[in-house]
mmCIF file of C-alpha atoms in Angstrom:
data_model
loop_
_atom_site.group_PDB
_atom_site.id
_atom_site.type_symbol
_atom_site.label_atom_id
_atom_site.label_comp_id
_atom_site.label_asym_id
_atom_site.label_seq_id
_atom_site.Cartn_x
_atom_site.Cartn_y
_atom_site.Cartn_z
ATOM 1 C CA MET A 1 308.054 119.189 -104.792
ATOM 2 C CA SER A 2 305.545 116.909 -103.118
ATOM 3 C CA GLN A 3 301.981 117.031 -104.279
ATOM 4 C CA THR A 4 299.386 118.437 -101.919
ATOM 5 C CA ARG A 5 297.401 115.606 -100.380
ATOM 6 C CA THR A 6 293.690 115.994 -99.733
ATOM 7 C CA ARG A 7 292.647 115.119 -96.228
ATOM 8 C CA ILE A 8 290.139 112.316 -95.748
ATOM 9 C CA GLY A 9 287.794 114.647 -93.878
ATOM 10 C CA ASP A 10 287.810 117.120 -96.777
ATOM 11 C CA ARG A 11 287.001 114.355 -99.267
ATOM 12 C CA VAL A 12 284.175 113.064 -97.098
ATOM 13 C CA PHE A 13 282.745 116.548 -96.652
ATOM 14 C CA ARG A 14 282.980 117.305 -100.391
ATOM 15 C CA THR A 15 281.312 114.009 -101.279
ATOM 16 C CA ALA A 16 278.553 114.509 -98.702
ATOM 17 C CA SER A 17 277.911 118.060 -99.898
ATOM 18 C CA SER A 18 277.779 117.037 -103.560
ATOM 19 C CA THR A 19 275.496 114.107 -102.769
ATOM 20 C CA SER A 20 273.141 116.303 -100.740
ATOM 21 C CA ALA A 21 272.916 118.871 -103.534
ATOM 22 C CA LEU A 22 272.244 116.139 -106.088
ATOM 23 C CA LEU A 23 269.570 114.529 -103.898
ATOM 24 C CA MET A 24 267.804 117.856 -103.398
ATOM 25 C CA THR A 25 267.783 118.468 -107.155
ATOM 26 C CA LEU A 26 266.447 114.968 -107.807
ATOM 27 C CA MET A 27 263.734 115.397 -105.172
ATOM 28 C CA ILE A 28 262.539 118.676 -106.688
ATOM 29 C CA ALA A 29 262.551 117.121 -110.159
ATOM 30 C CA ALA A 30 260.650 114.068 -108.851
ATOM 31 C CA ILE A 31 257.994 116.287 -107.268
ATOM 32 C CA GLY A 32 257.575 118.203 -110.526
ATOM 33 C CA ILE A 33 257.303 114.990 -112.577
ATOM 34 C CA PHE A 34 254.744 113.550 -110.140
ATOM 35 C CA LEU A 35 252.609 116.689 -110.349
ATOM 36 C CA VAL A 36 252.702 116.675 -114.147
ATOM 37 C CA LEU A 37 251.824 112.969 -114.428
ATOM 38 C CA GLN A 38 248.889 113.376 -112.050
ATOM 39 C CA ALA A 39 247.621 116.632 -113.557
ATOM 40 C CA VAL A 40 247.666 115.789 -117.283
ATOM 41 C CA PRO A 41 244.846 113.153 -117.218
ATOM 42 C CA ALA A 42 242.564 115.592 -115.375
ATOM 43 C CA LEU A 43 243.457 118.469 -117.712
ATOM 44 C CA ASN A 44 242.577 116.263 -120.680
ATOM 45 C CA ARG A 45 239.046 115.973 -119.246
ATOM 46 C CA ASN A 46 238.641 119.690 -118.544
ATOM 47 C CA THR A 47 235.827 121.082 -120.702
ATOM 48 C CA GLU A 48 237.623 124.433 -120.758
ATOM 49 C CA GLY A 49 240.805 122.894 -122.164
ATOM 50 C CA TYR A 50 244.365 123.700 -121.205
ATOM 51 C CA PHE A 51 244.038 127.414 -121.929
ATOM 52 C CA GLY A 52 240.711 127.535 -120.129
ATOM 53 C CA PHE A 53 242.407 126.093 -117.065
ATOM 54 C CA LEU A 54 244.344 129.367 -116.847
ATOM 55 C CA THR A 55 241.398 131.683 -117.656
ATOM 56 C CA TYR A 56 238.338 130.029 -116.079
ATOM 57 C CA GLY A 57 237.430 131.686 -112.771
ATOM 58 C CA GLN A 58 234.065 130.300 -111.673
ATOM 59 C CA ASP A 59 233.026 127.390 -109.431
ATOM 60 C CA TRP A 60 234.793 124.092 -110.000
ATOM 61 C CA ILE A 61 232.526 121.326 -111.293
ATOM 62 C CA THR A 62 234.122 117.941 -110.691
ATOM 63 C CA SER A 63 231.088 115.726 -109.988
ATOM 64 C CA ASP A 64 231.636 113.858 -113.273
ATOM 65 C CA PRO A 65 235.346 112.905 -113.451
ATOM 66 C CA GLN A 66 235.100 112.345 -117.198
ATOM 67 C CA LYS A 67 233.773 115.837 -117.884
ATOM 68 C CA MET A 68 235.044 118.400 -115.394
ATOM 69 C CA THR A 69 235.154 122.199 -115.494
ATOM 70 C CA PHE A 70 237.848 123.957 -113.514
ATOM 71 C CA GLY A 71 240.383 126.787 -113.730
ATOM 72 C CA ILE A 72 242.712 128.897 -111.618
ATOM 73 C CA ALA A 73 242.118 132.495 -112.708
ATOM 74 C CA SER A 74 240.326 133.567 -109.510
ATOM 75 C CA ILE A 75 242.509 131.412 -107.275
ATOM 76 C CA LEU A 76 245.674 132.929 -108.716
ATOM 77 C CA GLY A 77 244.319 136.434 -108.196
ATOM 78 C CA SER A 78 243.446 135.809 -104.536
ATOM 79 C CA THR A 79 246.812 134.138 -103.855
ATOM 80 C CA VAL A 80 248.821 136.947 -105.426
ATOM 81 C CA LEU A 81 246.797 139.724 -103.783
ATOM 82 C CA ILE A 82 246.946 138.359 -100.258
ATOM 83 C CA SER A 83 250.628 137.395 -100.522
ATOM 84 C CA ALA A 84 251.646 140.731 -102.068
ATOM 85 C CA LEU A 85 249.819 142.703 -99.368
ATOM 86 C CA ALA A 86 251.393 140.557 -96.637
ATOM 87 C CA LEU A 87 254.838 141.170 -98.116
ATOM 88 C CA LEU A 88 254.133 144.900 -98.427
ATOM 89 C CA LEU A 89 253.183 145.069 -94.745
ATOM 90 C CA ALA A 90 256.010 142.860 -93.467
ATOM 91 C CA MET A 91 259.020 144.176 -95.403
ATOM 92 C CA PRO A 92 259.336 147.694 -93.912
ATOM 93 C CA ILE A 93 258.667 146.464 -90.367
ATOM 94 C CA ALA A 94 261.188 143.631 -90.738
ATOM 95 C CA LEU A 95 263.740 146.084 -92.147
ATOM 96 C CA GLY A 96 263.259 148.390 -89.167
ATOM 97 C CA ILE A 97 263.676 145.479 -86.747
ATOM 98 C CA ALA A 98 266.837 144.289 -88.502
ATOM 99 C CA ILE A 99 268.378 147.784 -88.519
ATOM 100 C CA PHE A 100 267.517 148.361 -84.857
ATOM 101 C CA LEU A 101 268.927 145.041 -83.667
ATOM 102 C CA SER A 102 272.092 145.321 -85.753
ATOM 103 C CA SER A 103 272.916 149.016 -85.315
ATOM 104 C CA TYR A 104 270.917 150.714 -82.556
ATOM 105 C CA ALA A 105 269.911 148.277 -79.809
ATOM 106 C CA PRO A 106 272.099 148.066 -76.676
ATOM 107 C CA ALA A 107 274.230 144.928 -76.645
ATOM 108 C CA ARG A 108 272.392 143.432 -73.649
ATOM 109 C CA MET A 109 269.027 143.766 -75.452
ATOM 110 C CA VAL A 110 269.980 142.289 -78.825
ATOM 111 C CA LYS A 111 269.678 138.623 -77.873
ATOM 112 C CA PRO A 112 266.411 138.883 -75.888
ATOM 113 C CA LEU A 113 264.715 141.011 -78.543
ATOM 114 C CA GLY A 114 266.029 138.838 -81.360
ATOM 115 C CA PHE A 115 264.769 135.764 -79.523
ATOM 116 C CA LEU A 116 261.300 137.279 -79.180
ATOM 117 C CA VAL A 117 261.145 138.072 -82.895
ATOM 118 C CA ASP A 118 262.351 134.590 -83.824
ATOM 119 C CA MET A 119 259.708 133.062 -81.552
ATOM 120 C CA LEU A 120 257.024 134.350 -83.912
ATOM 121 C CA ALA A 121 258.199 131.762 -86.432
ATOM 122 C CA ALA A 122 257.709 128.971 -83.884
ATOM 123 C CA ILE A 123 253.993 129.625 -83.358
ATOM 124 C CA PRO A 124 251.896 126.995 -85.210
ATOM 125 C CA SER A 125 249.792 128.149 -88.141
ATOM 126 C CA ILE A 126 246.582 126.958 -86.511
ATOM 127 C CA VAL A 127 247.239 129.243 -83.537
ATOM 128 C CA TYR A 128 247.647 132.191 -85.903
ATOM 129 C CA GLY A 129 244.415 131.117 -87.584
ATOM 130 C CA LEU A 130 242.469 130.998 -84.313
ATOM 131 C CA TRP A 131 243.866 134.356 -83.238
ATOM 132 C CA GLY A 132 243.097 135.999 -86.574
ATOM 133 C CA TRP A 133 239.601 134.538 -86.690
ATOM 134 C CA GLN A 134 238.523 135.166 -83.098
ATOM 135 C CA VAL A 135 240.540 138.247 -82.117
ATOM 136 C CA LEU A 136 242.152 140.224 -84.937
ATOM 137 C CA GLY A 137 239.245 140.155 -87.406
ATOM 138 C CA PRO A 138 236.627 141.498 -84.953
ATOM 139 C CA PHE A 139 239.186 143.946 -83.522
ATOM 140 C CA LEU A 140 239.738 145.501 -86.965
ATOM 141 C CA SER A 141 236.010 145.874 -87.694
ATOM 142 C CA ASP A 142 235.889 149.563 -86.698
ATOM 143 C CA PHE A 143 238.973 150.260 -88.803
ATOM 144 C CA TYR A 144 237.330 148.548 -91.769
ATOM 145 C CA ASP A 145 234.190 150.672 -91.310
ATOM 146 C CA TRP A 146 236.289 153.842 -91.244
ATOM 147 C CA LEU A 147 238.403 152.807 -94.244
ATOM 148 C CA HIS A 148 235.370 151.825 -96.296
ATOM 149 C CA GLY A 149 233.650 155.123 -95.503
ATOM 150 C CA TRP A 150 236.759 157.030 -96.584
ATOM 151 C CA ALA A 151 237.913 154.959 -99.592
ATOM 152 C CA GLY A 152 234.904 152.804 -100.446
ATOM 153 C CA GLY A 153 234.884 154.158 -103.984
ATOM 154 C CA VAL A 154 238.287 152.594 -104.683
ATOM 155 C CA PHE A 155 238.074 149.090 -106.132
ATOM 156 C CA LEU A 156 240.436 147.697 -103.488
ATOM 157 C CA PHE A 157 237.970 148.609 -100.722
ATOM 158 C CA THR A 158 234.665 147.811 -102.392
ATOM 159 C CA VAL A 159 232.078 145.799 -100.453
ATOM 160 C CA TYR A 160 229.762 143.440 -102.340
ATOM 161 C CA PRO A 161 226.458 141.914 -101.158
ATOM 162 C CA ASN A 162 228.132 138.563 -100.416
ATOM 163 C CA SER A 163 231.336 140.008 -98.930
ATOM 164 C CA PRO A 164 232.197 138.939 -95.359
ATOM 165 C CA SER A 165 230.784 141.131 -92.607
ATOM 166 C CA PHE A 166 233.114 143.658 -91.001
ATOM 167 C CA VAL A 167 231.981 142.269 -87.635
ATOM 168 C CA THR A 168 233.817 139.010 -88.307
ATOM 169 C CA GLY A 169 236.606 140.540 -90.407
ATOM 170 C CA ARG A 170 237.071 137.309 -92.374
ATOM 171 C CA ASN A 171 238.427 139.013 -95.461
ATOM 172 C CA ILE A 172 241.626 139.185 -97.485
ATOM 173 C CA PHE A 173 242.890 142.173 -95.511
ATOM 174 C CA THR A 174 242.808 140.297 -92.192
ATOM 175 C CA GLY A 175 244.438 137.276 -93.789
ATOM 176 C CA ALA A 176 247.226 139.465 -95.189
ATOM 177 C CA VAL A 177 247.881 141.053 -91.779
ATOM 178 C CA VAL A 178 248.224 137.619 -90.164
ATOM 179 C CA LEU A 179 250.455 136.418 -93.014
ATOM 180 C CA ALA A 180 252.627 139.513 -92.579
ATOM 181 C CA ILE A 181 253.162 138.635 -88.914
ATOM 182 C CA MET A 182 253.988 135.047 -89.864
ATOM 183 C CA ILE A 183 256.652 135.954 -92.436
ATOM 184 C CA LEU A 184 258.089 138.926 -90.549
ATOM 185 C CA PRO A 185 260.597 136.891 -88.441
ATOM 186 C CA ILE A 186 261.935 135.161 -91.570
ATOM 187 C CA ILE A 187 262.701 138.473 -93.273
ATOM 188 C CA ALA A 188 263.984 140.168 -90.122
ATOM 189 C CA ALA A 189 266.285 137.303 -89.111
ATOM 190 C CA THR A 190 267.805 136.960 -92.585
ATOM 191 C CA ALA A 191 268.375 140.699 -92.974
ATOM 192 C CA ARG A 192 269.826 141.033 -89.463
ATOM 193 C CA GLU A 193 272.364 138.281 -90.048
ATOM 194 C CA ILE A 194 273.548 139.945 -93.272
ATOM 195 C CA PHE A 195 273.653 143.416 -91.691
ATOM 196 C CA ASN A 196 275.815 142.061 -88.864
ATOM 197 C CA GLN A 197 278.349 140.881 -91.451
ATOM 198 C CA THR A 198 279.041 144.392 -92.736
ATOM 199 C CA PRO A 199 282.861 144.780 -92.717
ATOM 200 C CA ALA A 200 283.965 146.575 -89.572
ATOM 201 C CA GLY A 201 286.469 148.598 -91.609
ATOM 202 C CA GLN A 202 283.707 150.229 -93.627
ATOM 203 C CA LEU A 203 281.813 151.172 -90.467
ATOM 204 C CA GLU A 204 284.927 152.599 -88.822
ATOM 205 C CA VAL A 205 285.851 154.634 -91.892
ATOM 206 C CA ALA A 206 282.361 156.135 -92.098
ATOM 207 C CA LEU A 207 282.416 157.048 -88.407
ATOM 208 C CA ALA A 208 285.927 158.507 -88.713
ATOM 209 C CA LEU A 209 284.706 160.778 -91.518
ATOM 210 C CA GLY A 210 282.051 162.182 -89.187
ATOM 211 C CA ALA A 211 279.003 160.259 -90.393
ATOM 212 C CA THR A 212 276.062 159.955 -88.029
ATOM 213 C CA ARG A 213 274.783 156.531 -87.051
ATOM 214 C CA TRP A 214 271.941 156.758 -89.567
ATOM 215 C CA GLU A 215 274.352 157.834 -92.306
ATOM 216 C CA VAL A 216 276.510 154.813 -91.498
ATOM 217 C CA VAL A 217 273.473 152.566 -91.842
ATOM 218 C CA ARG A 218 272.343 154.248 -95.057
ATOM 219 C CA MET A 219 275.760 154.355 -96.766
ATOM 220 C CA THR A 220 277.321 151.083 -95.595
ATOM 221 C CA VAL A 221 274.948 148.644 -93.885
ATOM 222 C CA LEU A 222 271.995 148.907 -96.273
ATOM 223 C CA PRO A 223 274.016 148.681 -99.516
ATOM 224 C CA PHE A 224 275.982 145.728 -98.150
ATOM 225 C CA GLY A 225 272.933 143.833 -96.884
ATOM 226 C CA PHE A 226 270.397 144.672 -99.577
ATOM 227 C CA SER A 227 270.747 141.309 -101.302
ATOM 228 C CA GLY A 228 270.199 139.474 -98.025
ATOM 229 C CA TYR A 229 267.144 141.594 -97.304
ATOM 230 C CA ILE A 230 265.663 140.717 -100.700
ATOM 231 C CA SER A 231 266.498 137.038 -100.215
ATOM 232 C CA GLY A 232 264.740 137.006 -96.854
ATOM 233 C CA SER A 233 261.732 138.741 -98.367
ATOM 234 C CA MET A 234 261.481 136.091 -101.079
ATOM 235 C CA LEU A 235 261.698 133.354 -98.449
ATOM 236 C CA GLY A 236 258.826 135.048 -96.659
ATOM 237 C CA LEU A 237 256.876 135.295 -99.908
ATOM 238 C CA GLY A 238 257.347 131.567 -100.440
ATOM 239 C CA ARG A 239 255.902 130.954 -96.980
ATOM 240 C CA ALA A 240 252.956 133.237 -97.739
ATOM 241 C CA LEU A 241 252.172 131.586 -101.082
ATOM 242 C CA GLY A 242 251.873 128.144 -99.518
ATOM 243 C CA GLU A 243 250.198 128.989 -96.207
ATOM 244 C CA THR A 244 247.109 126.854 -95.612
ATOM 245 C CA MET A 245 245.651 126.526 -92.112
ATOM 246 C CA ALA A 246 245.764 130.183 -91.066
ATOM 247 C CA LEU A 247 244.061 131.395 -94.241
ATOM 248 C CA TYR A 248 241.667 128.438 -94.181
ATOM 249 C CA MET A 249 240.372 129.653 -90.813
ATOM 250 C CA ILE A 250 240.548 133.417 -91.344
ATOM 251 C CA VAL A 251 239.477 134.199 -94.913
ATOM 252 C CA SER A 252 235.905 133.412 -95.887
ATOM 253 C CA PRO A 253 235.973 131.099 -98.962
ATOM 254 C CA LEU A 254 234.848 132.698 -102.213
ATOM 255 C CA THR A 255 235.463 131.414 -105.726
ATOM 256 C CA GLU A 256 235.056 134.738 -107.512
ATOM 257 C CA PHE A 257 237.947 137.205 -107.429
ATOM 258 C CA ARG A 258 236.989 140.898 -107.501
ATOM 259 C CA PHE A 259 240.232 142.692 -106.472
ATOM 260 C CA SER A 260 238.744 143.852 -103.155
ATOM 261 C CA LEU A 261 240.640 143.539 -99.881
ATOM 262 C CA PHE A 262 237.288 143.437 -98.059
ATOM 263 C CA ASP A 263 236.204 140.366 -100.020
ATOM 264 C CA GLY A 264 236.643 136.703 -99.235
ATOM 265 C CA GLY A 265 238.890 134.533 -101.346
ATOM 266 C CA THR A 266 240.370 131.132 -102.041
ATOM 267 C CA THR A 267 244.087 130.555 -102.464
ATOM 268 C CA PHE A 268 245.796 127.545 -104.022
ATOM 269 C CA ALA A 269 246.517 126.031 -100.618
ATOM 270 C CA THR A 270 243.017 126.531 -99.177
ATOM 271 C CA LEU A 271 241.436 125.226 -102.387
ATOM 272 C CA ILE A 272 243.366 121.969 -102.111
ATOM 273 C CA ALA A 273 242.662 121.684 -98.374
ATOM 274 C CA ASN A 274 238.930 122.165 -98.916
ATOM 275 C CA ALA A 275 238.887 119.467 -101.604
ATOM 276 C CA ALA A 276 240.509 116.707 -99.540
ATOM 277 C CA PRO A 277 237.335 114.522 -99.586
ATOM 278 C CA GLU A 278 237.505 114.364 -103.415
ATOM 279 C CA PHE A 279 240.973 112.816 -103.466
ATOM 280 C CA SER A 280 239.518 109.300 -103.420
ATOM 281 C CA ASN A 281 239.072 109.634 -107.191
ATOM 282 C CA PRO A 282 242.382 110.047 -109.097
ATOM 283 C CA LEU A 283 240.864 112.256 -111.805
ATOM 284 C CA ARG A 284 239.220 114.602 -109.325
ATOM 285 C CA ALA A 285 242.410 114.693 -107.321
ATOM 286 C CA GLY A 286 244.303 115.406 -110.534
ATOM 287 C CA ALA A 287 242.322 118.616 -111.038
ATOM 288 C CA TYR A 288 243.548 119.956 -107.717
ATOM 289 C CA ILE A 289 247.034 118.584 -108.293
ATOM 290 C CA ALA A 290 247.061 120.673 -111.478
ATOM 291 C CA ALA A 291 246.474 123.728 -109.279
ATOM 292 C CA GLY A 292 249.312 122.543 -107.050
ATOM 293 C CA LEU A 293 251.525 122.267 -110.129
ATOM 294 C CA VAL A 294 250.867 125.915 -110.973
ATOM 295 C CA LEU A 295 251.717 126.923 -107.407
ATOM 296 C CA PHE A 296 254.907 124.843 -107.636
ATOM 297 C CA ILE A 297 255.944 126.595 -110.855
ATOM 298 C CA PHE A 298 254.940 130.013 -109.547
ATOM 299 C CA THR A 299 257.035 129.587 -106.388
ATOM 300 C CA PHE A 300 259.985 128.338 -108.424
ATOM 301 C CA VAL A 301 259.788 131.367 -110.745
ATOM 302 C CA VAL A 302 259.585 133.795 -107.805
ATOM 303 C CA ASN A 303 262.653 132.272 -106.153
ATOM 304 C CA ALA A 304 264.565 132.238 -109.448
ATOM 305 C CA ALA A 305 263.719 135.899 -110.042
ATOM 306 C CA ALA A 306 264.866 136.786 -106.520
ATOM 307 C CA ARG A 307 268.094 134.882 -107.073
ATOM 308 C CA SER A 308 268.782 136.717 -110.338
ATOM 309 C CA LEU A 309 268.092 140.034 -108.597
ATOM 310 C CA VAL A 310 270.562 139.195 -105.834
ATOM 311 C CA VAL A 311 273.222 138.131 -108.357
ATOM 312 C CA SER A 312 272.748 141.260 -110.462
ATOM 313 C CA LYS A 313 272.995 143.424 -107.330
ATOM 314 C CA SER A 314 276.212 141.660 -106.287
ATOM 315 C CA THR A 315 277.823 142.084 -109.694
ATOM 316 C CA ALA A 316 276.763 145.726 -109.862
ATOM 317 C CA THR A 317 278.412 146.562 -106.520
ATOM 318 C CA PRO A 318 281.639 148.445 -107.280
ATOM 319 C CA LYS A 319 284.770 146.733 -106.019
ATOM 320 C CA PRO A 320 287.880 148.582 -104.844
ATOM 321 C CA LYS A 321 290.638 148.878 -107.413
ATOM 322 C CA LYS A 322 293.932 147.201 -106.796
ATOM 323 C CA GLY A 323 296.528 149.488 -105.342
ATOM 324 C CA ALA A 324 293.997 152.051 -104.246
ATOM 325 C CA SER A 325 294.932 153.727 -100.986
#
């Protein structure tokens, strides 16, 4: 019996794929090593120490590079709050779009509507920032007045003396709405592609048993595409965590974090963008690179958690037994 010979094209493709995966891993590792090497000297000169870097939440004092005071407690809170709210707003809308385009929309409308949704991802961040600053924020001012009058006693809707005016709307809530619009096409496109891959046999069986269209979606499409929906949501969260220009223009900068959606705030990305003039000194730059290192780790952990969730969902999905009719 002659041995199976591997085609040259297959060997080239396998080598190229393996090399690409290795290069990506090396690049991520190199970025992490660079961040650590640049951050450690600055952390050694932090008067709050390494633990204080995680718990200090006041203004950064970096005028003396040999004796700096900085920490990420407030920055982490603002980043998580605005990203979580954006994800909370975007996920149900993106799910509805994906279900409509994959199961309800007429065939002639799927491509045009899908193209319009995908076009949202092509709009530059600075355009979103201008729109949120000049249009959306002032437009939502009446809604903010109504919401504060109705739920002002709740800590999430508290207004402080130095909070941004409702007239401008330059608060965390407006920033989260804009972020939700920015990440919506990522989630919707990923979920729609997975929903479209639902085995036709499962759909036909459900319809043959008398299921309505919604029951088909609920019993076959959603269980099959849940992992893809979660993966798309985590991709959107990664975009939200690192967004810079839009939030830089929309959300009024504020160092203190007070858990209010009507407050200003500073995220990791906007903090680093605001501090660009200080990068001429390596120690000052190292303080902000340390914040970037935390964002790098945080994003990596979020993606790893999403991956584990997808894997656990896939392994938990019951598979048909052999010989079953």
